[in-house]
Short mmCIF file of C-alpha atoms in Angstrom, two decimals:
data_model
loop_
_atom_site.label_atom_id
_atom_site.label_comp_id
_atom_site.label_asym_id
_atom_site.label_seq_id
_atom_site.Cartn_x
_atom_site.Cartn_y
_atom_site.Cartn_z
CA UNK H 5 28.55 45.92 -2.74
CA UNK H 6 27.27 49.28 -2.31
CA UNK H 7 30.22 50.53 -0.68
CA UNK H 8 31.68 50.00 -3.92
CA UNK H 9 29.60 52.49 -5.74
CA UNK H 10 30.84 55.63 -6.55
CA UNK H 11 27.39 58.23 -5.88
CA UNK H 12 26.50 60.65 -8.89
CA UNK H 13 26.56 63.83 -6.08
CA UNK H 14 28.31 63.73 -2.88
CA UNK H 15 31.41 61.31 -1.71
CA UNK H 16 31.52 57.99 -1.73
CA UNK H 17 31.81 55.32 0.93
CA UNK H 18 35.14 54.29 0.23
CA UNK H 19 37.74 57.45 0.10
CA UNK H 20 40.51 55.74 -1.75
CA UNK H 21 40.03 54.84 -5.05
CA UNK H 22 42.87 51.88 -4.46
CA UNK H 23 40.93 50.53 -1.65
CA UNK H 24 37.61 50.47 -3.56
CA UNK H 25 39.47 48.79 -6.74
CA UNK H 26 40.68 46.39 -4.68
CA UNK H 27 37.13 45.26 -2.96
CA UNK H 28 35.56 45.48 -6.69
CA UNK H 29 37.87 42.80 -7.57
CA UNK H 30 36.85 41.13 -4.30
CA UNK H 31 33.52 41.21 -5.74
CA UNK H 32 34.26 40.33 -9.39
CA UNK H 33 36.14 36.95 -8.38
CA UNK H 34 33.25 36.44 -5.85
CA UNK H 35 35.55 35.85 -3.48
CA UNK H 36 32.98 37.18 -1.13
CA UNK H 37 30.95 33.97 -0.97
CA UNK H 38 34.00 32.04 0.98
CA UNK H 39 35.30 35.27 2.26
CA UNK H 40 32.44 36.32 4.75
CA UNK H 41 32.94 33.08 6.32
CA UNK H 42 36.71 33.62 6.96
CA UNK H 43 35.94 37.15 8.46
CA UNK H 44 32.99 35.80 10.53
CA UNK H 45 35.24 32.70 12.00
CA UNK H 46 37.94 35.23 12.40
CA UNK H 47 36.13 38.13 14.53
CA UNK H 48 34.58 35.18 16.82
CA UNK H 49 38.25 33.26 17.07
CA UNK H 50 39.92 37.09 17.71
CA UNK H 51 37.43 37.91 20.44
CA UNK H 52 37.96 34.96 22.51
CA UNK H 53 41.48 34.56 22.57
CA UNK H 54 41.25 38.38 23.91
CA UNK H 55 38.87 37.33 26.05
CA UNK H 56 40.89 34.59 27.61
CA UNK H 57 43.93 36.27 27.25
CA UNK H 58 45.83 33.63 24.14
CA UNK H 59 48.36 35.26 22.60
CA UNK H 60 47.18 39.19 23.28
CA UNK H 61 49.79 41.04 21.31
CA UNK H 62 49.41 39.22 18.29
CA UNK H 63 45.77 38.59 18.82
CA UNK H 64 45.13 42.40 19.09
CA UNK H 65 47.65 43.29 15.79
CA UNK H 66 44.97 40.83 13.50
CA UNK H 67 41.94 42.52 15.34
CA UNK H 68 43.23 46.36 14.49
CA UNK H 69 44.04 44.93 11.04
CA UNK H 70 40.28 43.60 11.03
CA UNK H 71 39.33 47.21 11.90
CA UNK H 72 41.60 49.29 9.72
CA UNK H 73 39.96 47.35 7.42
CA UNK H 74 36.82 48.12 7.98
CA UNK H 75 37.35 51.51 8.45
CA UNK H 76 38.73 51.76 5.45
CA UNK H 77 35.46 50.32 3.77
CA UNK H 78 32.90 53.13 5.28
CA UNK H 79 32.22 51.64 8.50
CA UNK H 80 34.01 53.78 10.94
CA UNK H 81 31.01 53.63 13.93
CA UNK H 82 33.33 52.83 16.61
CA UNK H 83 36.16 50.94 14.69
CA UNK H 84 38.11 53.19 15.28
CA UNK H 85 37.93 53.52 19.02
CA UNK H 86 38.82 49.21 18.44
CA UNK H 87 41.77 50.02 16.66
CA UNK H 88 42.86 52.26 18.79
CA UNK H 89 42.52 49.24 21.68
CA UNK H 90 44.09 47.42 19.89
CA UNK H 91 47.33 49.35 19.28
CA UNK H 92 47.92 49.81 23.05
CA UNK H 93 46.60 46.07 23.73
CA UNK H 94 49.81 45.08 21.21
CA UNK H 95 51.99 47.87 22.96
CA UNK H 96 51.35 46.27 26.22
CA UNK H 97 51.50 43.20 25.08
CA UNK H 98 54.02 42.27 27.82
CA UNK H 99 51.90 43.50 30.45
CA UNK H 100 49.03 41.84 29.16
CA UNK H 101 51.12 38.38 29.50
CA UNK H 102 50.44 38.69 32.94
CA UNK H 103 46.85 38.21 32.48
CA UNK H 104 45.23 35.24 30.92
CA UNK H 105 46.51 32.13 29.48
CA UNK H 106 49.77 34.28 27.88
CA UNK H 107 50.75 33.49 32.03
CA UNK H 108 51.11 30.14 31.62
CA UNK H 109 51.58 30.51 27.38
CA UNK H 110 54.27 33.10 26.54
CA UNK H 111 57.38 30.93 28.89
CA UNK H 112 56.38 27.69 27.03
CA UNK H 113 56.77 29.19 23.66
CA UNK H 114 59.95 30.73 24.40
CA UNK H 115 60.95 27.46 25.96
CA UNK H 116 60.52 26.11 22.50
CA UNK H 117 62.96 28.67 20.87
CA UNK H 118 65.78 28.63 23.35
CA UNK H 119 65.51 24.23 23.20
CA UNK H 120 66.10 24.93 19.41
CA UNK H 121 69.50 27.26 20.24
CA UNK H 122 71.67 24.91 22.14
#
């Protein structure tokens, strides 16, 4: 909530006023009390499927949004290193299929889609 708040003196947290609108309606609807629980499932779901290697180019597209996002609410610390991970984690996705489960993964799936063609 106090990212929110626009200071008397200095800048504020948030630099776009369209961002910080939008998380003050967040906070209005208290949509924050289900909310937190979605992001906190969602960072702990995102790391281990990049861990294991499930589905890295996607997986790493919904972690940078995850960090644009929280770049975008004042946190910047090293968020920004992540999303830069995770752009060249969903550039190389291909390469990255190599490793992990998206081995074994990524043929099945596209089995599925050329089955559905004939």
């Amino acid at each position: 909530m106090g990212a929110v708040q626009v200071p008397a003196e200095g800048r504020p947290p948030i630099a776009f006023a369209w961002y910080r609108e939008f998380l003050q309606s967040m906070i209005d609807a208290q949509v924050y009390t289900w909310f937190a629980k979605v992001i906190a499932v969602s960072e702990v779901l995102i790391g281990v499927a990049l861990i294991i290697g499930i589905f890295v180019g996607l997986t790493a597209f919904f972690a940078g949004f995850m960090n644009w996002n929280f770049i975008m609410a004042g946190s910047a610390s090293v968020n920004g290193v992540f999303f830069g991970l995770a752009v060249l984690l969903v550039l190389a996705w291909k390469i990255a299929g190599y490793i992990g489960l998206d081995y074994f993964l990524l043929p099945r799936v596209g089995d599925l889609w050329a089955i559905n063609k004939k």
